Amino acid sequence: MRLHKLTLAALAVVAGLSLTACQNGDDGTGQSAPPSPAGSASTNGGSGSSGSGQDGGSASAGSDQGGGTGGTGKGSAGKGTGSGTGSNGSAQVARCHTDALEITAKENTISGDPDGTVVVQLKNRGGSACTISGYAGVDLKTASGTVSAKRTGQQATRSVLKSGQSIAFGITYPLNKTGGSGVRITGLLVTPPNETKTVALAWPGGASLPVTDGSGTPVKVGPVGSAGQGG
């Protein structure tokens, strides 16, 4: 009987220990809840992520702004190029046109020369500078028809005429020393270089040309600038 009581007592002790162990286990689980700061850490982690995202956004915005600045730089460079192109275009000078030229002719034969000389002057009466180069077209109107002048073959140079400036070329023709009436000259036709519009002038030179066999024109013309340049 005593043995049975001892056994029951031992079982009671074991049961008490088991109950205590269970209560300690419950307390451990309850204590594990405070690591909710770990949850806070997780929340902080989320904020960190958001901050990282914000940092990333800021970096992205900075990159975009940097790109924008770069774009502005390129735009400025483009403007500079356009400005340069505009300056080059404005530096070009247009050709002298017939309508912008005042054309006159005068006798300029020097005593003792075998041939007569007429100087034709072209004055820029336009409001801006113009360029002129080459040979003018020259025709003498005669009682027997038109006589076209032949080029001398001299090198032509390019000249810029400011408003009011002049340039000239010479026409040489044979003097009629035959004693006869020769071929009477009735007028002068001048077409500026690279132009198609002709100006009719009075002929200021000798009244006639000697009669030729028709093998070639005796009248010659030099390039613009070959007879000097006036102011």
Tab-separated table of C-alpha atoms in Angstrom:
chain	number	residue	atom	x	y	z
A	1	MET	CA	0.000	0.000	0.000
A	2	ARG	CA	2.892	2.238	0.828
A	3	LEU	CA	4.427	1.392	-2.509
A	4	HIS	CA	1.267	2.390	-4.310
A	5	LYS	CA	1.203	5.754	-2.566
A	6	LEU	CA	4.787	6.349	-3.522
A	7	THR	CA	3.980	5.573	-7.122
A	8	LEU	CA	1.064	7.946	-7.125
A	9	ALA	CA	3.268	10.603	-5.574
A	10	ALA	CA	5.887	10.073	-8.238
A	11	LEU	CA	3.259	10.358	-10.958
A	12	ALA	CA	1.993	13.564	-9.364
A	13	VAL	CA	5.525	14.978	-9.412
A	14	VAL	CA	5.959	14.022	-13.083
A	15	ALA	CA	2.613	15.584	-13.970
A	16	GLY	CA	3.610	18.757	-12.135
A	17	LEU	CA	6.859	18.941	-14.035
A	18	SER	CA	5.037	18.431	-17.326
A	19	LEU	CA	2.594	21.235	-16.516
A	20	THR	CA	5.442	23.573	-15.588
A	21	ALA	CA	7.205	22.756	-18.819
A	22	CYS	CA	4.055	23.563	-20.776
A	23	GLN	CA	3.615	26.858	-18.962
A	24	ASN	CA	7.247	27.779	-19.638
A	25	GLY	CA	6.719	26.975	-23.304
A	26	ASP	CA	3.667	29.272	-23.431
A	27	ASP	CA	5.647	32.035	-21.752
A	28	GLY	CA	8.430	31.640	-24.359
A	29	THR	CA	5.969	32.020	-27.191
A	30	GLY	CA	4.471	35.101	-25.578
A	31	GLN	CA	7.944	36.580	-25.147
A	32	SER	CA	8.773	35.976	-28.752
A	33	ALA	CA	6.075	38.522	-29.710
A	34	PRO	CA	8.122	41.557	-28.557
A	35	PRO	CA	10.499	40.980	-31.466
A	36	SER	CA	7.805	42.956	-33.135
A	37	PRO	CA	10.631	45.512	-33.388
A	38	ALA	CA	11.897	43.000	-35.882
A	39	GLY	CA	8.607	43.722	-37.604
A	40	SER	CA	9.499	47.380	-37.161
A	41	ALA	CA	12.842	46.585	-38.632
A	42	SER	CA	11.011	45.059	-41.533
A	43	THR	CA	8.948	48.216	-41.739
A	44	ASN	CA	12.165	50.209	-41.582
A	45	GLY	CA	13.449	47.980	-44.247
A	46	GLY	CA	10.452	48.966	-46.300
A	47	SER	CA	11.202	52.625	-45.610
A	48	GLY	CA	14.764	51.913	-46.574
A	49	SER	CA	13.541	50.422	-49.791
A	50	SER	CA	11.331	53.419	-50.301
A	51	GLY	CA	14.282	55.623	-49.476
A	52	SER	CA	16.391	53.647	-51.845
A	53	GLY	CA	13.646	54.049	-54.357
A	54	GLN	CA	13.590	57.747	-53.622
A	55	ASP	CA	17.319	57.876	-53.964
A	56	GLY	CA	16.999	56.010	-57.208
A	57	GLY	CA	14.321	58.453	-58.303
A	58	SER	CA	16.560	61.339	-57.386
A	59	ALA	CA	19.418	59.802	-59.300
A	60	SER	CA	17.157	59.234	-62.248
A	61	ALA	CA	15.928	62.814	-62.029
A	62	GLY	CA	19.519	64.001	-61.827
A	63	SER	CA	20.373	61.916	-64.849
A	64	ASP	CA	17.431	63.361	-66.739
A	65	GLN	CA	18.421	66.855	-65.737
A	66	GLY	CA	21.946	66.152	-66.802
A	67	GLY	CA	20.663	64.893	-70.122
A	68	GLY	CA	18.541	67.996	-70.477
A	69	THR	CA	21.568	70.173	-69.862
A	70	GLY	CA	23.493	68.206	-72.425
A	71	GLY	CA	20.643	68.708	-74.841
A	72	THR	CA	20.753	72.425	-74.186
A	73	GLY	CA	24.457	72.434	-74.898
A	74	LYS	CA	23.888	70.714	-78.197
A	75	GLY	CA	21.100	73.110	-79.002
A	76	SER	CA	23.459	76.018	-78.334
A	77	ALA	CA	26.058	74.454	-80.573
A	78	GLY	CA	23.445	74.055	-83.265
A	79	LYS	CA	22.523	77.718	-82.951
A	80	GLY	CA	26.163	78.642	-83.250
A	81	THR	CA	26.471	76.641	-86.446
A	82	GLY	CA	23.304	78.226	-87.826
A	83	SER	CA	24.672	81.640	-86.961
A	84	GLY	CA	27.924	80.816	-88.705
A	85	THR	CA	26.014	79.575	-91.735
A	86	GLY	CA	23.899	82.762	-91.725
A	87	SER	CA	27.109	84.890	-91.550
A	88	ASN	CA	28.667	83.034	-94.483
A	89	GLY	CA	25.504	83.411	-96.581
A	90	SER	CA	25.386	87.180	-95.856
A	91	ALA	CA	29.071	87.567	-96.870
A	92	GLN	CA	28.305	86.548	-100.472
A	93	VAL	CA	27.964	89.373	-103.001
A	94	ALA	CA	25.534	89.153	-105.915
A	95	ARG	CA	26.496	89.580	-109.552
A	96	CYS	CA	26.191	93.027	-111.146
A	97	HIS	CA	23.039	93.132	-113.270
A	98	THR	CA	22.458	95.370	-116.271
A	99	ASP	CA	19.645	97.295	-114.587
A	100	ALA	CA	21.928	98.238	-111.684
A	101	LEU	CA	24.712	99.549	-113.952
A	102	GLU	CA	25.107	102.972	-115.516
A	103	ILE	CA	26.960	102.339	-118.782
A	104	THR	CA	28.716	105.095	-120.724
A	105	ALA	CA	31.258	105.183	-123.550
A	106	LYS	CA	33.869	107.777	-124.545
A	107	GLU	CA	36.616	108.175	-127.148
A	108	ASN	CA	40.080	107.484	-125.716
A	109	THR	CA	42.338	107.220	-128.757
A	110	ILE	CA	45.910	108.263	-128.067
A	111	SER	CA	47.610	110.253	-130.820
A	112	GLY	CA	50.027	108.127	-132.765
A	113	ASP	CA	48.304	104.808	-132.022
A	114	PRO	CA	47.569	102.710	-135.125
A	115	ASP	CA	44.105	101.875	-133.806
A	116	GLY	CA	41.313	103.852	-132.227
A	117	THR	CA	40.140	103.177	-128.673
A	118	VAL	CA	36.786	103.610	-127.008
A	119	VAL	CA	36.475	103.100	-123.246
A	120	VAL	CA	33.213	101.777	-121.831
A	121	GLN	CA	32.580	102.477	-118.160
A	122	LEU	CA	30.192	100.525	-115.925
A	123	LYS	CA	29.135	102.240	-112.709
A	124	ASN	CA	27.292	100.482	-109.906
A	125	ARG	CA	24.232	102.629	-109.253
A	126	GLY	CA	22.587	100.026	-107.008
A	127	GLY	CA	22.322	100.326	-103.253
A	128	SER	CA	24.685	97.431	-102.491
A	129	ALA	CA	27.968	95.987	-103.702
A	130	CYS	CA	28.060	93.588	-106.655
A	131	THR	CA	30.653	91.466	-108.414
A	132	ILE	CA	31.657	91.612	-112.052
A	133	SER	CA	34.079	89.521	-114.067
A	134	GLY	CA	34.752	88.513	-117.658
A	135	TYR	CA	34.049	90.022	-121.043
A	136	ALA	CA	31.129	92.188	-122.027
A	137	GLY	CA	29.339	91.535	-125.284
A	138	VAL	CA	30.132	94.345	-127.755
A	139	ASP	CA	28.553	94.960	-131.153
A	140	LEU	CA	28.990	97.913	-133.468
A	141	LYS	CA	25.975	98.838	-135.497
A	142	THR	CA	26.956	99.915	-139.007
A	143	ALA	CA	25.242	100.846	-142.211
A	144	SER	CA	26.173	97.392	-143.492
A	145	GLY	CA	25.011	95.402	-140.495
A	146	THR	CA	26.327	94.490	-137.049
A	147	VAL	CA	30.017	93.948	-136.376
A	148	SER	CA	30.754	91.853	-133.261
A	149	ALA	CA	33.941	92.549	-131.342
A	150	LYS	CA	36.416	89.722	-130.762
A	151	ARG	CA	37.908	89.061	-127.328
A	152	THR	CA	41.582	89.909	-126.876
A	153	GLY	CA	42.219	86.798	-124.789
A	154	GLN	CA	43.516	88.681	-121.741
A	155	GLN	CA	42.950	87.065	-118.342
A	156	ALA	CA	39.722	88.242	-116.722
A	157	THR	CA	39.689	89.056	-113.008
A	158	ARG	CA	36.814	89.265	-110.541
A	159	SER	CA	36.056	92.698	-109.081
A	160	VAL	CA	33.669	93.883	-106.388
A	161	LEU	CA	31.982	97.205	-107.090
A	162	LYS	CA	30.657	99.087	-104.091
A	163	SER	CA	27.711	101.358	-104.664
A	164	GLY	CA	28.936	104.309	-106.745
A	165	GLN	CA	32.148	102.640	-107.935
A	166	SER	CA	33.034	102.131	-111.601
A	167	ILE	CA	35.043	99.762	-113.742
A	168	ALA	CA	35.911	99.973	-117.436
A	169	PHE	CA	37.039	97.999	-120.443
A	170	GLY	CA	38.450	99.027	-123.802
A	171	ILE	CA	37.327	98.544	-127.375
A	172	THR	CA	39.933	98.874	-130.126
A	173	TYR	CA	39.020	99.371	-133.768
A	174	PRO	CA	40.954	100.188	-136.947
A	175	LEU	CA	40.994	103.833	-137.969
A	176	ASN	CA	39.738	104.507	-141.459
A	177	LYS	CA	42.764	106.018	-143.172
A	178	THR	CA	41.844	104.904	-146.680
A	179	GLY	CA	40.434	108.267	-147.683
A	180	GLY	CA	37.139	106.608	-148.579
A	181	SER	CA	33.844	106.653	-146.775
A	182	GLY	CA	34.434	103.190	-145.329
A	183	VAL	CA	31.746	101.461	-143.267
A	184	ARG	CA	29.788	104.030	-141.282
A	185	ILE	CA	29.237	103.234	-137.575
A	186	THR	CA	25.779	104.121	-136.280
A	187	GLY	CA	25.761	102.847	-132.709
A	188	LEU	CA	27.208	100.658	-129.967
A	189	LEU	CA	25.547	97.733	-128.192
A	190	VAL	CA	26.928	96.586	-124.806
A	191	THR	CA	25.885	93.537	-122.787
A	192	PRO	CA	27.556	93.296	-119.320
A	193	PRO	CA	29.336	90.032	-118.463
A	194	ASN	CA	27.001	87.109	-117.717
A	195	GLU	CA	23.952	89.214	-118.561
A	196	THR	CA	21.455	88.999	-121.423
A	197	LYS	CA	20.058	92.526	-121.313
A	198	THR	CA	21.770	94.879	-123.777
A	199	VAL	CA	22.220	98.633	-123.563
A	200	ALA	CA	22.316	100.773	-126.753
A	201	LEU	CA	24.769	103.688	-126.727
A	202	ALA	CA	25.885	106.349	-129.158
A	203	TRP	CA	29.228	105.548	-130.787
A	204	PRO	CA	31.829	108.132	-129.629
A	205	GLY	CA	34.730	106.962	-131.806
A	206	GLY	CA	35.703	107.397	-135.436
A	207	ALA	CA	32.821	107.769	-137.852
A	208	SER	CA	33.691	104.721	-139.915
A	209	LEU	CA	35.657	101.508	-140.236
A	210	PRO	CA	37.843	100.753	-143.202
A	211	VAL	CA	36.383	98.343	-145.691
A	212	THR	CA	37.782	94.834	-145.212
A	213	ASP	CA	37.689	91.650	-147.215
A	214	GLY	CA	35.342	90.119	-144.625
A	215	SER	CA	37.911	87.561	-143.402
A	216	GLY	CA	37.378	88.556	-139.750
A	217	THR	CA	36.287	91.327	-137.444
A	218	PRO	CA	38.771	94.164	-136.969
A	219	VAL	CA	37.129	95.232	-133.676
A	220	LYS	CA	38.484	93.816	-130.365
A	221	VAL	CA	37.320	94.028	-126.756
A	222	GLY	CA	39.274	93.546	-123.537
A	223	PRO	CA	37.957	92.059	-120.261
A	224	VAL	CA	36.251	94.217	-117.675
A	225	GLY	CA	38.953	96.001	-115.678
A	226	SER	CA	41.444	96.124	-118.551
A	227	ALA	CA	41.000	99.880	-119.071
A	228	GLY	CA	41.415	100.980	-115.451
A	229	GLN	CA	38.923	101.562	-112.665
A	230	GLY	CA	37.374	104.825	-111.632
A	231	GLY	CA	35.896	105.950	-108.322
